[in-house]
Every structure is written in C-alpha cells, then in structure tokens.
Coordinates of C-alpha atoms and ligand atoms in Angstrom, one line a residue:
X1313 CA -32.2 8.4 10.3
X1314 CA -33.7 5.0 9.2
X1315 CA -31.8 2.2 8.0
X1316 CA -32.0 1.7 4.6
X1317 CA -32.0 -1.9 2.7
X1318 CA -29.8 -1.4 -0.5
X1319 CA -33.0 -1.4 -2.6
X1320 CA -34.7 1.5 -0.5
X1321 CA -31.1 3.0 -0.8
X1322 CA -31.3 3.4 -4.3
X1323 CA -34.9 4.6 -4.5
X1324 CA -34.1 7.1 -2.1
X1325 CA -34.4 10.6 -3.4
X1326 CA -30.9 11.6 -1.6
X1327 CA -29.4 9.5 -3.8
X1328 CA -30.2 11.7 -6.9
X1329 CA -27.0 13.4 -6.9
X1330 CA -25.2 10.0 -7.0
X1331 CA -26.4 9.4 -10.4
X1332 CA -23.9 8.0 -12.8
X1333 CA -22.8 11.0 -15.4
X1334 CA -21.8 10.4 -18.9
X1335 CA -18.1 11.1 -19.8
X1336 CA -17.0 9.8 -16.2
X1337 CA -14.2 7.8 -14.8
X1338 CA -15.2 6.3 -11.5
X1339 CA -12.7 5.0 -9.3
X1340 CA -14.5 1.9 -7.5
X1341 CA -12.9 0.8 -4.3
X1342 CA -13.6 -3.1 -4.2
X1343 CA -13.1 -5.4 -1.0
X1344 CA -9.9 -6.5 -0.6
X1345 CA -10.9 -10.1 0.4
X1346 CA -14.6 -10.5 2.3
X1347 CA -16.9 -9.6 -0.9
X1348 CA -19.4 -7.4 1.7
X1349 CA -17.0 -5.0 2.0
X1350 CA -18.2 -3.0 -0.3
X1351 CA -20.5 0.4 -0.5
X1352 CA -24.5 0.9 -1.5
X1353 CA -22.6 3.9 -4.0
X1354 CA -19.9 1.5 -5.4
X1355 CA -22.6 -1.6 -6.7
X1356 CA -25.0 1.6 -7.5
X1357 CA -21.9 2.7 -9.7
X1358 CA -20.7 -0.5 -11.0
X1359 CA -24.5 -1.4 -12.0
X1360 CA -25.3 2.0 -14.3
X1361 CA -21.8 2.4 -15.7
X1362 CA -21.3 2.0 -19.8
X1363 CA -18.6 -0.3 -19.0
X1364 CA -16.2 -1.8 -16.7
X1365 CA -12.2 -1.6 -16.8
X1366 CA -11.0 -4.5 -14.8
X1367 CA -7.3 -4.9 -13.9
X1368 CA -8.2 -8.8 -13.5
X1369 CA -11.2 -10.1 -15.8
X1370 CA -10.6 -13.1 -14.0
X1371 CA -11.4 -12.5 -10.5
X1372 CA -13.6 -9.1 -11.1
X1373 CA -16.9 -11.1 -12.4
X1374 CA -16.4 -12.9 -8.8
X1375 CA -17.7 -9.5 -7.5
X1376 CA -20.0 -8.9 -9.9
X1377 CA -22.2 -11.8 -10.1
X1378 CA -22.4 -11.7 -6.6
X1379 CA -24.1 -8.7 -6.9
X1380 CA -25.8 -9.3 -10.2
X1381 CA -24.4 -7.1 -12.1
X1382 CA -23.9 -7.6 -15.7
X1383 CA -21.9 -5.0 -17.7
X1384 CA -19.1 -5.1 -20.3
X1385 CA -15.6 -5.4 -19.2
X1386 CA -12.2 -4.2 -20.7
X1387 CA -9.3 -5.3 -19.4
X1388 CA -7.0 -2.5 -18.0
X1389 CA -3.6 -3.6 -16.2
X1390 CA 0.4 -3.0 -16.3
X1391 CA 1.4 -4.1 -19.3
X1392 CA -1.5 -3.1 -21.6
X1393 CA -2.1 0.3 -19.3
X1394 CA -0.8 2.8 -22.1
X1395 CA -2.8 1.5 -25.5
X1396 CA -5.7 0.7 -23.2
X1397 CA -6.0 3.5 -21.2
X1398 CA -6.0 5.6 -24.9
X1399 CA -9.0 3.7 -25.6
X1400 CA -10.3 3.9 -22.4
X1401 CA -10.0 7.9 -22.6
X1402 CA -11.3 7.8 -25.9
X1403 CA -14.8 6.3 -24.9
X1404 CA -15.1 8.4 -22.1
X1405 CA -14.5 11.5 -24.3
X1406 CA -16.9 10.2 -26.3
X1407 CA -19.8 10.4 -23.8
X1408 CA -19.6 7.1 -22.2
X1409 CA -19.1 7.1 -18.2
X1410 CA -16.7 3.9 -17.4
X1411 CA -15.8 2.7 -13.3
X1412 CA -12.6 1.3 -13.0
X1413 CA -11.8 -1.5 -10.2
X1414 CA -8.6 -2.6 -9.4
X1415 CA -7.5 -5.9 -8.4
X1416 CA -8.3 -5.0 -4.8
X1417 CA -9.1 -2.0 -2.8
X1418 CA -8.3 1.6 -3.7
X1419 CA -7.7 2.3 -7.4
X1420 CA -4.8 4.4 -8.1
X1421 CA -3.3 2.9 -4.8
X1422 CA 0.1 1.0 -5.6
X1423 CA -1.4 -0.2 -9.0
X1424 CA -2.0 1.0 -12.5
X1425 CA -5.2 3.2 -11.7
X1426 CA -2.8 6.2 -10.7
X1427 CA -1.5 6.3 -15.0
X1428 CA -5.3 6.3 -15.9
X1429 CA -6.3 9.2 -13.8
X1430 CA -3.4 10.7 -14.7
X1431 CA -4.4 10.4 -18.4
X1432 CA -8.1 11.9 -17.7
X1433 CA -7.4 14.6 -15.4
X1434 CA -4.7 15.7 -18.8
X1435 CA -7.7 15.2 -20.8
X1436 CA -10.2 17.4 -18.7
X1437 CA -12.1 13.8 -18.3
X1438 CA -13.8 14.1 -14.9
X1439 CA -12.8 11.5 -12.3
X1440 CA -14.8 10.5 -9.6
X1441 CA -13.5 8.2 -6.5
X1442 CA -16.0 6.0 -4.7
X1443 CA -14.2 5.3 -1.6
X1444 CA -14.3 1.8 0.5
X1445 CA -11.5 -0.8 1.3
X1446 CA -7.7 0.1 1.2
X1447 CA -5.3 -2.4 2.8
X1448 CA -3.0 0.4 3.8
X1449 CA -5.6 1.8 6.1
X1450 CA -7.2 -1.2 7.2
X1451 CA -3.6 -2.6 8.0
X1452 CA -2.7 0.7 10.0
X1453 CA -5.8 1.6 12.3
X1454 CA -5.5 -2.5 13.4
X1455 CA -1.3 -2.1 13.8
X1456 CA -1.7 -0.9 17.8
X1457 CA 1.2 1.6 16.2
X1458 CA 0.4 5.5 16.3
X1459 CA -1.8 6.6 13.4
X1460 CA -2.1 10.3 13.7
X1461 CA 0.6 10.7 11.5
X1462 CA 2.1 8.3 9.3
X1463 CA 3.5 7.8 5.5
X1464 CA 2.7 5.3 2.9
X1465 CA 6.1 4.0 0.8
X1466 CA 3.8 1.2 -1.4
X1467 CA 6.0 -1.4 -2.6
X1468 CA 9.8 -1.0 -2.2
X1469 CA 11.9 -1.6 -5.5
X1470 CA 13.0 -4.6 -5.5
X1471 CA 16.6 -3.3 -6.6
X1472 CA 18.3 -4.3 -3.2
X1473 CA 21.1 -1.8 -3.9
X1474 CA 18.6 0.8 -4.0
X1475 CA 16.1 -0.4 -1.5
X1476 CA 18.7 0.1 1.1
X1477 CA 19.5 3.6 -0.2
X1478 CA 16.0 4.2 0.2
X1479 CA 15.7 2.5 3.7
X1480 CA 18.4 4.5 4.8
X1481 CA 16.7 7.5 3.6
X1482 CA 13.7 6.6 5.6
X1483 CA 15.3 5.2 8.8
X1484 CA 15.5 8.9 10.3
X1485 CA 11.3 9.2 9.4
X1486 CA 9.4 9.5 12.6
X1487 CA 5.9 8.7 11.2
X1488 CA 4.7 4.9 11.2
X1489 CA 5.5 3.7 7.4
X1490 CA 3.1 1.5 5.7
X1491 CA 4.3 -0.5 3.2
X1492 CA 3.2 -3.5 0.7
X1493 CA 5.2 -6.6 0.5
X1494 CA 4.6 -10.0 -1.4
X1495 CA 5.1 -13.0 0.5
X1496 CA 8.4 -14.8 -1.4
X1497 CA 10.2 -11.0 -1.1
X1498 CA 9.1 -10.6 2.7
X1499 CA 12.5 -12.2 4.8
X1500 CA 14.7 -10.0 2.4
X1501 CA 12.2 -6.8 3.7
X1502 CA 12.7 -8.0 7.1
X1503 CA 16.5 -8.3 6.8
X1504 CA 17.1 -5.1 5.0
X1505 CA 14.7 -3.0 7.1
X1506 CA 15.9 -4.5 10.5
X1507 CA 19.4 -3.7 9.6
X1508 CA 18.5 -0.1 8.1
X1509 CA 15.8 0.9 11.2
X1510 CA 17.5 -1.6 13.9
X1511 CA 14.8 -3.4 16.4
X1512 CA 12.0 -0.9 16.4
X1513 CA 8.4 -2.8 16.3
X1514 CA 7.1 -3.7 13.2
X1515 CA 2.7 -4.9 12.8
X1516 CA 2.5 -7.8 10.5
X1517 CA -0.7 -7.6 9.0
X1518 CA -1.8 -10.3 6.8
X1519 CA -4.8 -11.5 4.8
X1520 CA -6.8 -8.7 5.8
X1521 CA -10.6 -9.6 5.7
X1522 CA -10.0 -12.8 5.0
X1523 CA -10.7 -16.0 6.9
X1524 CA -6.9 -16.1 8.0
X1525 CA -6.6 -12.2 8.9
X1526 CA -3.5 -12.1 11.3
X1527 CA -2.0 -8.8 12.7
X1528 CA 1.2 -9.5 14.6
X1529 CA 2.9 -6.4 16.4
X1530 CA 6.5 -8.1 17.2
X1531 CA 9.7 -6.4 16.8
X1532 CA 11.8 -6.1 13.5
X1533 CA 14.5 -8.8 14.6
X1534 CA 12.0 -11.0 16.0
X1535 CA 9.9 -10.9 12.5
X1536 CA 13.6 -12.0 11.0
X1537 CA 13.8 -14.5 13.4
X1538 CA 9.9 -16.0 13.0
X1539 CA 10.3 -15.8 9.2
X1540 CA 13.3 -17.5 8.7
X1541 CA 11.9 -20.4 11.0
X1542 CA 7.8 -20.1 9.2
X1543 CA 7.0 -19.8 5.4
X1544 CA 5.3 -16.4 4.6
X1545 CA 1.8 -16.7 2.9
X1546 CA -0.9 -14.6 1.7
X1547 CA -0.7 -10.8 1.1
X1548 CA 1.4 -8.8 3.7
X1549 CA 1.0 -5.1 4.9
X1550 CA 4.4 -3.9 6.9
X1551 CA 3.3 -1.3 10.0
X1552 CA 6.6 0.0 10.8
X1553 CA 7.1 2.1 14.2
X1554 CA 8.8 5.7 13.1
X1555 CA 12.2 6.7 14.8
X1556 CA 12.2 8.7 18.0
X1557 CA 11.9 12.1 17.7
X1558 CA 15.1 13.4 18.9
X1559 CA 18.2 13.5 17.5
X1560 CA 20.4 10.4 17.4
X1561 CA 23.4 10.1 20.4
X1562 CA 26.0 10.7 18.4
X1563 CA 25.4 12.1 14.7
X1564 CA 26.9 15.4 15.2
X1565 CA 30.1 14.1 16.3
X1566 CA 33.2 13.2 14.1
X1567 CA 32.6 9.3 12.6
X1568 CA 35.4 7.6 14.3
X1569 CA 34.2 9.3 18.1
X1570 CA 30.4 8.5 17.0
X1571 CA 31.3 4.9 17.0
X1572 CA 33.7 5.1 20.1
X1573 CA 30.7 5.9 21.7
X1574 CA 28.8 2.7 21.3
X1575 CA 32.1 0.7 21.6
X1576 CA 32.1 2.3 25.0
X1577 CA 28.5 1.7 25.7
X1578 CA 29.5 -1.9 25.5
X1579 CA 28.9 -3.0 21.2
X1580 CA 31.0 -4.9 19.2
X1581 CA 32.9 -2.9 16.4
X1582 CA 31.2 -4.1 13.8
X1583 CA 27.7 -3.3 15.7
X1584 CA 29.0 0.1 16.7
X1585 CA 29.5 0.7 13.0
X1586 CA 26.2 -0.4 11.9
X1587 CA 24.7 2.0 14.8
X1588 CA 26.2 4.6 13.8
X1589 CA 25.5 4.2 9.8
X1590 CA 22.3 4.1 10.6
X1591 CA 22.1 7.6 13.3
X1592 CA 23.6 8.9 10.4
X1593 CA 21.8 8.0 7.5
X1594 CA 24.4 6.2 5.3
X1595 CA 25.7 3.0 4.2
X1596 CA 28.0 1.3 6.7
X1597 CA 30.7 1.3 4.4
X1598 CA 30.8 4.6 4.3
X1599 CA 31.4 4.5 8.4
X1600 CA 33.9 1.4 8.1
X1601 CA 35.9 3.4 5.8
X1602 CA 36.0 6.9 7.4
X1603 CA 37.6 4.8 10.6
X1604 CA 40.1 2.7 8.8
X1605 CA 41.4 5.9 6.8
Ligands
SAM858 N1 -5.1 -0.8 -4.4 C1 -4.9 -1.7 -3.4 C2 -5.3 -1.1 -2.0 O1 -6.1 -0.2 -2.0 O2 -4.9 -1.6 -1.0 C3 -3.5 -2.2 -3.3 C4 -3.0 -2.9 -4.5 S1 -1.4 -3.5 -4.5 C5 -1.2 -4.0 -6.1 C6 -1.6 -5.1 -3.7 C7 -1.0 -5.2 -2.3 O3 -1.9 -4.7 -1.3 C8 -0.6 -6.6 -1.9 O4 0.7 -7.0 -2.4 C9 -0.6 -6.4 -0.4 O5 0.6 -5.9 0.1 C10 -1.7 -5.4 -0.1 N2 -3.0 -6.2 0.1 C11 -4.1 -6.2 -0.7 N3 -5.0 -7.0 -0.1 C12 -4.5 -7.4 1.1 C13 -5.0 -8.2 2.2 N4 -6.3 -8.7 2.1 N5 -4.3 -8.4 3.2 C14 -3.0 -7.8 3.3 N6 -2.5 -7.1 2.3 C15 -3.2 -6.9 1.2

C-alpha cells in the first residue's frame, strides 16, 4: 500500500468509517512527551470534535497548536471530575460528540478518564478509544523483562501501612508488574518493594520520549542504593521482574523451622525472618512473633 501524507490520509475514502459521530466520547491517546507521537485518527478526531475535555488546559493547547487545531476546551480533571463529567454527559446526550485527552497517554489509564467512561457507558453514551502512547507499554516492551504476561498495579497508595499489605500481597505474583511512581515518593517505592520482593531486578524507565529517556534494568537493592546516592527526576515507570514460579523453600513448613532453614543456609536472624515473611506472604512481625511465642 502507498504511503500516505496526513492530508492524503484524510481524503482517503478508507477513512470514511473514521468519521467523527455525534453523541460520542472519544478517548484520544496523546504523546506522552515527543509531540509526533501521535496518530493520523487522533488529530483527525481532535480536529472535527464539538469540543475538547482537557485534564490540563494548560499544557493541551501545546498539542493542539502544533497541529493547528482550534476547538473549544472544557476542563475535566480530579477534583472537578464529578460536576464536570455531568455536564460533559449532558452535551454529549445532547448530540454533541466531545474527545477527551488526558494529561498524557492513554485516557482512563491511572487518571480520571476511567470515572467519565464509566459515567457514559451508565448512560448508553457511546465511547470510542483512539489508541496511541501509554507509558505502561512503552516502559515494558523497552524493560528487557519478560512481556508475555505481565500485570499493571498504576500508582501504589501512598498509605505506607497499606502499601506494604499490598506489596506483600503481590510479592508471590509471577508476572512482571508495571507500576507508576513520582519522583519525590520513588526511594520510599524502592525501599518498600526491595524489602517486600527482596533483590529481584527492577527496569527504571524514565522520561520516556523525551530528550532524557533512560531505561535502567539494575536490581531492587542496587536501585535503593543508586537513589539514595542520586536525586530522582522526571516521570518514572517501575518494571518489576515476577517471582519464580515455584513454590518458596520453606512456606509449608511450621514458622519457627521455615526460618531455621535460612539460619542454617547461613542468614542472620533477623534476615531469616524477613525471608521467610516474605515466602509467606505476611508482615515480618507476624514471623518475629510466632518464634518468640
Ligand atoms: N494515562 C497515562 C498513560 O497512558 O500512560 C498515565 C497517566 S498517570 C496520571 C501519569 C504517570 O504516567 C506518571 O506519574 C508516570 O509514572 C507515567 N508517565 C507518564 N509519562 C511518562 C514518561 N514520559 N516517562 C515515564 N513515565 C511516564
């Protein structure tokens, strides 16, 4: 087939089915830092759309002036999601056909796009996704970490309490994990997830697209020890290696023999305890006090 310049693109009779219908949400993926990341379909969307709902007014126009594209924009993020996304319904019900971008990437991925599909598919509003850039993918098919299988977590609460319950939940997972981190929380991450997973390897995938894109495969104590000696900056993805597929040495075993058993593969008690949390899925507490009963 012949290559197509965006303008032929557009003329192009096989494009007649992409035609922008009225009473339509459109999900637009956007790039998530180089602005060419972006589809033929998605500037075809954003250009013939009623209006735009922008989860940043501030940085959206960016996109659009670059491709010249002038359209109304409502703002549509966190805390104004509920009354907004009412009105948002509300013009779409009313014959209007509005795309939605996001901050960055995927709408509905880790950011307040899921609520308004959520809201039109309650409706019966039809919902269309125009797929392009999502830094969980583009993080995990660069990790070097298997991708056949793998699970997405998003952002961890920031609740340590109960982002270690949940760690601890996931440390037994075999599939890589993706996850989103900021860069002030990211030692913390590294801390809790070393201590939850123990040294498994760990992609560091940073500013994606962007002049400074860096994707370091290192493992999970070594990441503790480069970022408590380096300052984190820019956006972070987390590739994390899944645990091995067999069962842990040790888990069917009574507690206190469970830990014997790294004592006598030469650990410290404390070490044997946090091995042994971990093969079994609970807080180390929990271990420390079965064998001091
Ligand atoms: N919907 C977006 C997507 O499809 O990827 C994700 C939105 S979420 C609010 C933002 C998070 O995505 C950031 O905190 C960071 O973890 C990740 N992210 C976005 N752009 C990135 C980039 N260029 N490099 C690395 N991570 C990025």
């Amino acid at each position: 087939m012949k290559n197509l310049s965006p303008n032929e693109w557009e003329n192009n009779e096989q494009t007649e089915r992409n035609r922008v219908e009225p009473s339509t949400l459109y999900l637009v993926a956007t790039p998530i830092g180089n602005l060419s990341d972006i589809t033929y379909r998605a500037v075809k969307v954003l250009s013939e759309v009623d209006f735009i709902a922008a989860e940043d007014t501030r940085n959206t126009p960016k996109l659009l002036s670059r491709y010249e594209i002038k359209k109304p924009l409502v703002s549509y993020y966190e805390h104004n999601k509920r009354e907004r996304g009412e009105y948002i319904a509300s013009r779409l019900e009313a014959g209007e056909s509005c795309a939605l971008v996001t901050d960055a990437g995927t709408p509905a991925i880790s950011d307040p796009g899921e609520d308004l599909v959520v809201l039109c598919r309650e409706r019966n509003i039809k919902v269309v996704s125009i797929p392009g850039a999502c830094a969980a993918i583009t993080a995990l098919t660069l990790s070097g970490l298997p991708t056949r299988r793998f699970c997405f977590e998003g952002f961890l609460t920031t609740v340590r309490g109960q982002r270690k319950q949940r760690l601890r939940e996931l440390s037994r997972e075999t599939r890589t994990l993706v996850i989103y981190e900021a860069p002030h929380k990211l030692k913390l991450t590294l801390e809790d997830l070393y201590e939850a997973f123990g040294d498994r390897r760990v992609a560091l995938c940073r500013e994606l697209t962007k002049l400074n894109e860096e994707a370091r495969l290192m493992t999970l104590s070594e990441a503790v020890a480069y970022y408590s000696e380096n300052q984190p900056r820019g956006e972070f993805v987390l590739v994390i290696e899944g645990a091995e597929e067999e069962a842990p040495v040790g888990a069917d075993l009574p507690v206190a023999e469970h830990v014997q058993k790294y004592i006598d593969a030469g650990m410290t008690k404390m070490d044997a305890i946090k091995a042994a949390a971990r093969d079994r899925g609970v807080p180390k507490s929990e271990v420390y006090a079965e064998i001091n009963k």
